[in-house]
Amino acid sequence: MAPVATTVRSVRTATMDDVPEVARVLGRAFCEDPLFRWLFPDPNLRMARSVRLSALEAGFGYVPHGRAGVFEADEEGRRMVRGAALWTPPGENAESTATLLRSLPHLAALVGLGRLPEVMGYFAELKASAPEEPHWYLATLGTDPVARGTGVGSALLRAGLAQADADGVAVYLETMNPSNIGYYERYDFRVVRAINDPSFPSNYCMLRPAV
């Protein structure tokens, strides 16, 4: 798929009006990601459920608190969201108990009630891997497939890294796709833990030290 021609409008903080577009972009970006393939094994349902899960994550946990950034581009006179990044500042928790309680019924409907303990166990394992030192957490960074290779993801990532550098703290993320490791290493991230349980998608925990 050839990248679309874009003119950057801005990297800005997302509003609740952006949630549908953020969900669409992230759903498209991660539909074939190892995590989403594990969560939604039926390929006929995966795209729709990936978008719905992304809407839950963005709309309940990140956008309402000003923790989401979007890349907005001008394409033939139309403003389009082509990328999104979901961040958690040091000392905060976007996945609070209140957020979890709101999300659980929707998550159960997406993955199936019988799989919910397994899925929650996997997410708990990821959360336990987070460093104790103050850090910004990059929960999600995704680019619409039609805009890959145009600098969308890099612009969003650099904006978040600049904030972390201004705060003097590290940045932490997880990726389930080993092909992403080299990309993040170019921004001084290093793998600090790998989770390779055969029951779950492999996960690589990466940390960029404070500057």
PDB file of N, CA, C and O in Angstrom, residues 3 7 15 17 19 24 56 58 63-64 70-72 79-80 91 109 125 141 156 174 184 194 202-203 209:
ATOM      1  N   PRO A   3       2.099   4.962   0.632  1.00  0.00           N
ATOM      2  CA  PRO A   3       1.748   5.983   1.620  1.00  0.00           C
ATOM      3  C   PRO A   3       1.000   7.137   0.969  1.00  0.00           C
ATOM      4  O   PRO A   3       1.254   7.505  -0.178  1.00  0.00           O
ATOM      5  N   THR A   7       0.455  16.678   4.485  1.00  0.00           N
ATOM      6  CA  THR A   7       1.099  17.883   4.978  1.00  0.00           C
ATOM      7  C   THR A   7       0.775  17.979   6.459  1.00  0.00           C
ATOM      8  O   THR A   7      -0.387  17.979   6.832  1.00  0.00           O
ATOM      9  N   THR A  15      -8.827  15.251  21.964  1.00  0.00           N
ATOM     10  CA  THR A  15     -10.036  15.558  22.726  1.00  0.00           C
ATOM     11  C   THR A  15     -11.002  14.380  22.593  1.00  0.00           C
ATOM     12  O   THR A  15     -10.793  13.474  21.771  1.00  0.00           O
ATOM     13  N   ASP A  17     -13.716  14.360  21.154  1.00  0.00           N
ATOM     14  CA  ASP A  17     -14.230  14.318  19.782  1.00  0.00           C
ATOM     15  C   ASP A  17     -13.339  13.483  18.863  1.00  0.00           C
ATOM     16  O   ASP A  17     -13.792  13.024  17.805  1.00  0.00           O
ATOM     17  N   VAL A  19     -11.913  10.608  19.738  1.00  0.00           N
ATOM     18  CA  VAL A  19     -11.870   9.189  20.124  1.00  0.00           C
ATOM     19  C   VAL A  19     -12.240   8.262  18.971  1.00  0.00           C
ATOM     20  O   VAL A  19     -11.559   7.249  18.739  1.00  0.00           O
ATOM     21  N   ARG A  24     -10.155   4.248  15.305  1.00  0.00           N
ATOM     22  CA  ARG A  24     -10.015   3.735  13.940  1.00  0.00           C
ATOM     23  C   ARG A  24      -8.549   3.557  13.575  1.00  0.00           C
ATOM     24  O   ARG A  24      -8.142   2.507  13.048  1.00  0.00           O
ATOM     25  N   LEU A  56     -12.100   1.726  23.794  1.00  0.00           N
ATOM     26  CA  LEU A  56     -12.153   1.584  25.250  1.00  0.00           C
ATOM     27  C   LEU A  56     -10.903   2.159  25.897  1.00  0.00           C
ATOM     28  O   LEU A  56     -10.976   2.922  26.861  1.00  0.00           O
ATOM     29  N   ALA A  58      -8.613   4.274  24.711  1.00  0.00           N
ATOM     30  CA  ALA A  58      -8.454   5.719  24.544  1.00  0.00           C
ATOM     31  C   ALA A  58      -9.547   6.503  25.266  1.00  0.00           C
ATOM     32  O   ALA A  58      -9.263   7.475  25.975  1.00  0.00           O
ATOM     33  N   VAL A  63      -7.673   9.660  26.809  1.00  0.00           N
ATOM     34  CA  VAL A  63      -8.108  10.942  26.243  1.00  0.00           C
ATOM     35  C   VAL A  63      -8.766  11.847  27.283  1.00  0.00           C
ATOM     36  O   VAL A  63      -8.477  13.058  27.314  1.00  0.00           O
ATOM     37  N   PRO A  64      -9.631  11.337  28.180  1.00  0.00           N
ATOM     38  CA  PRO A  64     -10.291  12.250  29.124  1.00  0.00           C
ATOM     39  C   PRO A  64      -9.320  12.986  30.043  1.00  0.00           C
ATOM     40  O   PRO A  64      -9.657  14.029  30.602  1.00  0.00           O
ATOM     41  N   VAL A  70      -2.348  13.142  19.105  1.00  0.00           N
ATOM     42  CA  VAL A  70      -2.703  12.723  17.747  1.00  0.00           C
ATOM     43  C   VAL A  70      -1.864  13.497  16.741  1.00  0.00           C
ATOM     44  O   VAL A  70      -1.460  14.634  16.981  1.00  0.00           O
ATOM     45  N   PHE A  71      -1.606  12.831  15.633  1.00  0.00           N
ATOM     46  CA  PHE A  71      -0.957  13.448  14.483  1.00  0.00           C
ATOM     47  C   PHE A  71      -2.058  13.755  13.484  1.00  0.00           C
ATOM     48  O   PHE A  71      -2.725  12.853  12.985  1.00  0.00           O
ATOM     49  N   GLU A  72      -2.239  15.030  13.216  1.00  0.00           N
ATOM     50  CA  GLU A  72      -3.282  15.474  12.298  1.00  0.00           C
ATOM     51  C   GLU A  72      -2.634  15.965  11.017  1.00  0.00           C
ATOM     52  O   GLU A  72      -1.712  16.790  11.052  1.00  0.00           O
ATOM     53  N   ARG A  79      -8.754  17.465   7.059  1.00  0.00           N
ATOM     54  CA  ARG A  79      -7.921  17.140   8.211  1.00  0.00           C
ATOM     55  C   ARG A  79      -8.211  15.711   8.647  1.00  0.00           C
ATOM     56  O   ARG A  79      -9.356  15.349   8.901  1.00  0.00           O
ATOM     57  N   MET A  80      -7.160  14.920   8.719  1.00  0.00           N
ATOM     58  CA  MET A  80      -7.293  13.515   9.062  1.00  0.00           C
ATOM     59  C   MET A  80      -6.348  13.159  10.200  1.00  0.00           C
ATOM     60  O   MET A  80      -5.182  13.568  10.203  1.00  0.00           O
ATOM     61  N   GLY A  91       3.953   8.717  38.063  1.00  0.00           N
ATOM     62  CA  GLY A  91       3.139   8.732  39.269  1.00  0.00           C
ATOM     63  C   GLY A  91       1.652   8.631  39.048  1.00  0.00           C
ATOM     64  O   GLY A  91       0.884   8.658  40.009  1.00  0.00           O
ATOM     65  N   ALA A 109     -17.170  -8.736  26.727  1.00  0.00           N
ATOM     66  CA  ALA A 109     -17.957  -8.943  25.509  1.00  0.00           C
ATOM     67  C   ALA A 109     -17.064  -9.130  24.291  1.00  0.00           C
ATOM     68  O   ALA A 109     -17.405  -9.865  23.362  1.00  0.00           O
ATOM     69  N   GLU A 125       0.514  -9.253  34.410  1.00  0.00           N
ATOM     70  CA  GLU A 125       1.935  -9.590  34.271  1.00  0.00           C
ATOM     71  C   GLU A 125       2.696  -8.443  33.623  1.00  0.00           C
ATOM     72  O   GLU A 125       3.813  -8.111  34.037  1.00  0.00           O
ATOM     73  N   LEU A 141       1.454   3.352  20.604  1.00  0.00           N
ATOM     74  CA  LEU A 141       1.856   4.260  19.540  1.00  0.00           C
ATOM     75  C   LEU A 141       1.508   3.584  18.225  1.00  0.00           C
ATOM     76  O   LEU A 141       2.018   2.506  17.926  1.00  0.00           O
ATOM     77  N   LEU A 156       5.100  11.706  16.727  1.00  0.00           N
ATOM     78  CA  LEU A 156       4.406  11.485  17.996  1.00  0.00           C
ATOM     79  C   LEU A 156       5.374  11.024  19.079  1.00  0.00           C
ATOM     80  O   LEU A 156       5.284  11.470  20.232  1.00  0.00           O
ATOM     81  N   GLU A 174       6.108  -1.331  26.246  1.00  0.00           N
ATOM     82  CA  GLU A 174       6.131  -2.756  25.927  1.00  0.00           C
ATOM     83  C   GLU A 174       5.762  -2.916  24.457  1.00  0.00           C
ATOM     84  O   GLU A 174       4.924  -2.176  23.944  1.00  0.00           O
ATOM     85  N   TYR A 184      12.598   1.173  18.127  1.00  0.00           N
ATOM     86  CA  TYR A 184      12.726   1.882  19.403  1.00  0.00           C
ATOM     87  C   TYR A 184      14.179   1.999  19.854  1.00  0.00           C
ATOM     88  O   TYR A 184      14.532   2.974  20.541  1.00  0.00           O
ATOM     89  N   ALA A 194      12.171  -9.723  28.793  1.00  0.00           N
ATOM     90  CA  ALA A 194      11.378 -10.404  27.771  1.00  0.00           C
ATOM     91  C   ALA A 194      10.497 -11.432  28.462  1.00  0.00           C
ATOM     92  O   ALA A 194      10.962 -12.177  29.335  1.00  0.00           O
ATOM     93  N   SER A 202       4.512 -13.188  23.159  1.00  0.00           N
ATOM     94  CA  SER A 202       5.777 -12.728  23.704  1.00  0.00           C
ATOM     95  C   SER A 202       5.724 -11.213  23.877  1.00  0.00           C
ATOM     96  O   SER A 202       5.054 -10.510  23.139  1.00  0.00           O
ATOM     97  N   ASN A 203       6.461 -10.741  24.880  1.00  0.00           N
ATOM     98  CA  ASN A 203       6.441  -9.309  25.170  1.00  0.00           C
ATOM     99  C   ASN A 203       7.851  -8.841  25.491  1.00  0.00           C
ATOM    100  O   ASN A 203       8.602  -9.538  26.185  1.00  0.00           O
ATOM    101  N   PRO A 209      16.531   5.408  29.368  1.00  0.00           N
ATOM    102  CA  PRO A 209      16.915   6.067  30.624  1.00  0.00           C
ATOM    103  C   PRO A 209      16.672   7.578  30.585  1.00  0.00           C
ATOM    104  O   PRO A 209      16.602   8.192  29.511  1.00  0.00           O
TER     105      PRO A 209
END
